[in-house]
Tab-separated table of C-alpha atoms in Angstrom:
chain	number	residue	atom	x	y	z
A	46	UNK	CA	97.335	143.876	53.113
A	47	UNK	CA	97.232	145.890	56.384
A	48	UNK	CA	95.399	148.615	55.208
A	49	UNK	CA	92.458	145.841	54.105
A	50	UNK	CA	92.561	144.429	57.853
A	51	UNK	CA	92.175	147.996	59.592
A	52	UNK	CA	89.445	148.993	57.181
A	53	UNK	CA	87.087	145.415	57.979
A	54	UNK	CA	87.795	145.743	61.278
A	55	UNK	CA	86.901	149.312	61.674
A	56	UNK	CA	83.621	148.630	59.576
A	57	UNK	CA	82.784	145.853	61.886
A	58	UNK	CA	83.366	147.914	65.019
A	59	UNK	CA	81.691	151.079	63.511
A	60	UNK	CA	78.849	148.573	63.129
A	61	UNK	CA	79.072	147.291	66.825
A	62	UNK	CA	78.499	151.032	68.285
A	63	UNK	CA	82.575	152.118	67.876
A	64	UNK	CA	83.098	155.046	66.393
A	65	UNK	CA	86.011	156.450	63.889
A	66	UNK	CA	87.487	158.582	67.206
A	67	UNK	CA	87.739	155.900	69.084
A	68	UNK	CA	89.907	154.059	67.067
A	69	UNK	CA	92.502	156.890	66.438
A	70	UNK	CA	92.376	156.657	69.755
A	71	UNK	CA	92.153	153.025	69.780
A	72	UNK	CA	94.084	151.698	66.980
A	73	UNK	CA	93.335	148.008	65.767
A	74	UNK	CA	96.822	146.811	64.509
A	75	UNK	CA	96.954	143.050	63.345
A	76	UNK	CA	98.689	140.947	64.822
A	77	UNK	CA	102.400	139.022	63.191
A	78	UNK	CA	103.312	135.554	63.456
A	79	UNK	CA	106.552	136.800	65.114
A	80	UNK	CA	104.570	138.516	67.901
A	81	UNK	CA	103.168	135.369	69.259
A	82	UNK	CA	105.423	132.944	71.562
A	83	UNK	CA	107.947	131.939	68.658
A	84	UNK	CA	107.923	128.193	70.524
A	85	UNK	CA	104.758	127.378	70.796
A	86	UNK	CA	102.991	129.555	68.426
A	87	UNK	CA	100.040	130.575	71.211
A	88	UNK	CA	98.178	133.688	72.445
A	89	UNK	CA	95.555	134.031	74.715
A	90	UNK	CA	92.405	135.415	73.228
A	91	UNK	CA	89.806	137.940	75.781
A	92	UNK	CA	86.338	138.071	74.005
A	93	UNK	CA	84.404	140.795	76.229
A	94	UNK	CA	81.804	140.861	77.438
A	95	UNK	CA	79.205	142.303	76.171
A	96	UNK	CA	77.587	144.028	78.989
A	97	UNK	CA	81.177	144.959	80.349
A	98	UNK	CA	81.889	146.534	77.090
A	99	UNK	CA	78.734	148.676	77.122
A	100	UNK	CA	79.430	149.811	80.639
A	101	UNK	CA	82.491	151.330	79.222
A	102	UNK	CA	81.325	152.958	76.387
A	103	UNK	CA	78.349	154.358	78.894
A	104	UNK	CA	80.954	156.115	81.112
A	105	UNK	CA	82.702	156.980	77.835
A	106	UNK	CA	85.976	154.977	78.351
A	107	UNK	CA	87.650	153.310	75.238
A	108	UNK	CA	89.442	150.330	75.695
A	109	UNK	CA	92.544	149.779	73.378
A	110	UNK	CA	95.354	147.624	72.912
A	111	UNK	CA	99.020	148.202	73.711
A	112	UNK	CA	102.034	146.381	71.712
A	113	UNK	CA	102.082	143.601	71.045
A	114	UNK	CA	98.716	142.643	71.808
A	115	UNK	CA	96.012	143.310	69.069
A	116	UNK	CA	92.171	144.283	69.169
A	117	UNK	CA	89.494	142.245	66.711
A	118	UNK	CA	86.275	140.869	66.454
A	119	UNK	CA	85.581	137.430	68.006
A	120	UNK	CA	81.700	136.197	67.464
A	121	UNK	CA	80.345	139.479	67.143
A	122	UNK	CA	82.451	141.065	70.534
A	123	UNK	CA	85.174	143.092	70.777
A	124	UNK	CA	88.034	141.221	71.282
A	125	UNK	CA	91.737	141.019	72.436
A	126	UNK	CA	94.741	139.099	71.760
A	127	UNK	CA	97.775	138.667	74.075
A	128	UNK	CA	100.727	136.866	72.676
A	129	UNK	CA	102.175	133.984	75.745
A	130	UNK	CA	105.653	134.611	75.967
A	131	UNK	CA	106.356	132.099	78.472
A	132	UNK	CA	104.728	128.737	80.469
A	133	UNK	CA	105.205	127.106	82.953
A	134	UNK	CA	103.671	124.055	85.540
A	135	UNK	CA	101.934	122.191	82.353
A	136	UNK	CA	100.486	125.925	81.445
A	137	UNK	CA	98.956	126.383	84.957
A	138	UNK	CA	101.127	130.039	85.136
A	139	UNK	CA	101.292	131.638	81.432
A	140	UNK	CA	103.119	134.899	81.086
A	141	UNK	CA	101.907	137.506	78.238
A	142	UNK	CA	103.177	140.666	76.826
A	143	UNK	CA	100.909	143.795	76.105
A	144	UNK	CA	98.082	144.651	77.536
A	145	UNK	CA	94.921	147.101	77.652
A	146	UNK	CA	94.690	150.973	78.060
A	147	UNK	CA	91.321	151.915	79.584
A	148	UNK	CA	91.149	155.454	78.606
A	149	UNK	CA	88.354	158.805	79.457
A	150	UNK	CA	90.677	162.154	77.706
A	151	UNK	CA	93.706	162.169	79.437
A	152	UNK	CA	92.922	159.438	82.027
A	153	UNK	CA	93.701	156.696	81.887
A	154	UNK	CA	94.873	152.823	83.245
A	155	UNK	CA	97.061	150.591	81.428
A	156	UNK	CA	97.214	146.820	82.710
A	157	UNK	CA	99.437	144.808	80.325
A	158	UNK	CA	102.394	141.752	80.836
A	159	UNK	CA	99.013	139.274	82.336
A	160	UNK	CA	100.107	136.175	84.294
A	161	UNK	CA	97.848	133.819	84.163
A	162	UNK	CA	97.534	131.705	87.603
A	163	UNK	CA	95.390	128.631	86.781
A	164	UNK	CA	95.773	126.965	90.041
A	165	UNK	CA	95.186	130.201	92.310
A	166	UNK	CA	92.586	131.201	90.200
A	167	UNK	CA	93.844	134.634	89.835
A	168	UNK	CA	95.394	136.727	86.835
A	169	UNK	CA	97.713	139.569	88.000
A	170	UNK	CA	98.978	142.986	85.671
A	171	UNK	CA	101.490	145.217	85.410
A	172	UNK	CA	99.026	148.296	86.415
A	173	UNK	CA	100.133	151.814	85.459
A	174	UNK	CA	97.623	154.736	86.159
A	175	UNK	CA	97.684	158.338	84.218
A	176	UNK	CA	100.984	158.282	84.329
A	177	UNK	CA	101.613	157.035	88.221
A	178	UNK	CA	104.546	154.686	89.573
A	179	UNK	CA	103.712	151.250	87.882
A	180	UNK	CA	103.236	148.403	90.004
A	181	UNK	CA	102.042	144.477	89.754
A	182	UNK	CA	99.024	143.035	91.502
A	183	UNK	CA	95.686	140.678	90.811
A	184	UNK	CA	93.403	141.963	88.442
A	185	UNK	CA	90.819	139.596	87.549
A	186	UNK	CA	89.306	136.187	88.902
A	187	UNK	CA	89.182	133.390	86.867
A	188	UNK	CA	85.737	131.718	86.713
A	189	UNK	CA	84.272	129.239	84.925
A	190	UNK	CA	82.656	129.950	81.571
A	191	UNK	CA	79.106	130.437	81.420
A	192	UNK	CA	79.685	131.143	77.268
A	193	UNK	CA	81.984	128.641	75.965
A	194	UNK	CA	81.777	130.272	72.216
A	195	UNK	CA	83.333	133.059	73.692
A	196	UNK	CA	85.713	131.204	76.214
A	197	UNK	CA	87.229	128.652	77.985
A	198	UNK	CA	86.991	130.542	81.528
A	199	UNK	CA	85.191	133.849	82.826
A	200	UNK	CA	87.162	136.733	83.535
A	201	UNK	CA	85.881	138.532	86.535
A	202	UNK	CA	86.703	141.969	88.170
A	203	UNK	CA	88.090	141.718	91.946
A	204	UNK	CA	87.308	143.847	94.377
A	205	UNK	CA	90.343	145.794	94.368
A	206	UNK	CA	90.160	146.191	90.510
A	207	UNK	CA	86.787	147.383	90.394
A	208	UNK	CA	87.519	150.197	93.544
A	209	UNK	CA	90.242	151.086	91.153
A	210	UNK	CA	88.504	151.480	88.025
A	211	UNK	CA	85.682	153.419	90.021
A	212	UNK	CA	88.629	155.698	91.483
A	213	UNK	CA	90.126	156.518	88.276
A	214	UNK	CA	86.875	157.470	86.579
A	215	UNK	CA	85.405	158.808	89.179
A	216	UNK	CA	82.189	156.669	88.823
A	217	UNK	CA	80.964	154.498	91.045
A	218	UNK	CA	79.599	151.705	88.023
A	219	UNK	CA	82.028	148.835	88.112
A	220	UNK	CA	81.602	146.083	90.765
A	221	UNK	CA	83.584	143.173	92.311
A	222	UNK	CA	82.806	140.134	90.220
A	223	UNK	CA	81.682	141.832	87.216
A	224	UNK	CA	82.396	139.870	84.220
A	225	UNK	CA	84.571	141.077	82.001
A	226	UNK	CA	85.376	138.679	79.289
A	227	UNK	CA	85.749	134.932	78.425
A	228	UNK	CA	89.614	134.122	77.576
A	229	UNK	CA	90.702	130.803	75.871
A	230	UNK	CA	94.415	129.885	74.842
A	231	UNK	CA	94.749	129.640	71.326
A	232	UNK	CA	97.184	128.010	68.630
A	233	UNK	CA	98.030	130.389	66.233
A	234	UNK	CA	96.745	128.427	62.814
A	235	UNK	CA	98.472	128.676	59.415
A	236	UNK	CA	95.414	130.961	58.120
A	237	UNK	CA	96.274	133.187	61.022
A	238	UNK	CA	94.072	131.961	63.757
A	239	UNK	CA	91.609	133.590	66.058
């Protein structure tokens, strides 16, 4: 069955402008019912956006999962899964394992193990870069959705995440308050869910 899931999926990114190198470098891996939160049976879903994902591909940088979380399609977008391993506060602070590695050859930035901070407004990462002493901070703003198909809530870039993806890739393209995705908490469903 696996080898059915990675062949639609890489068809359907080929078709979206993703090409066959990317993915080995980017592997789409699906996604088990034991990876998600084993209580509750959730993950949080990041559909991206679209002009966020072509900004990457223009400055050549492939976004990819790392385990557990999975990469799919989600309404025609690129998107990500992140299984909840733990809430808390009536799911105002949600705590995820794996993450994304934003790679350009050998550099790269990993963010991965999300908290979600509902009430603050904020999400903060693990943030590990080329290799570099890891270390936790915000990452993204949480905004409210201006595409509900894609999301519940707008992720946006802060300031200090944008500086930092502009260091890393030596660009100068990403700004503070760029949209990045729409994210929405998600059930896992018998048929597997989205």
């Amino acid at each position: 069955m696996r080898p059915r899931i990675l062949t639609a999926v890489a068809a359907t990114l080929t078709t979206l402008g993703v090409t066959t190198a990317s993915l080995l470098v980017a592997p789409v891996t699906a996604v088990a019912d034991s990876d998600v939160d084993a209580k509750k049976g959730r993950f949080t879903r990041v559909a991206v956006a679209p002009a966020f994902y072509q900004k990457l591909q223009n400055n050549r940088i492939t976004p990819s999962p790392t385990d557990p979380a999975s990469l799919f399609v989600y309404e025609g977008t690129p998107a990500f899964r992140f299984p909840i391993v733990e809430a808390s506060n009536n799911d105002a602070r949600l705590e995820h394992v794996g993450g994304i590695k934003f790679a350009r050859g050998d550099t790269y930035a990993t963010i991965k193990a999300f908290t979600i901070k509902a009430r603050q407004g904020k999400v903060s990462a693990k943030i590990v870069i080329s290799g570099e002493r890891p270390f936790r901070d915000n990452v993204f703003l949480i905004r409210k959705s201006n595409r509900p198909r894609l999301g519940d809530v707008r992720l946006v870039l802060n300031r200090a995440s944008a500086n930092g993806l502009n260091f890393v890739f030596d660009t100068n393209n990403f700004d503070a308050y760029e949209n990045v995705g729409f994210a929405s908490v998600v059930r896992r469903s018998a048929g597997g869910g989205r």
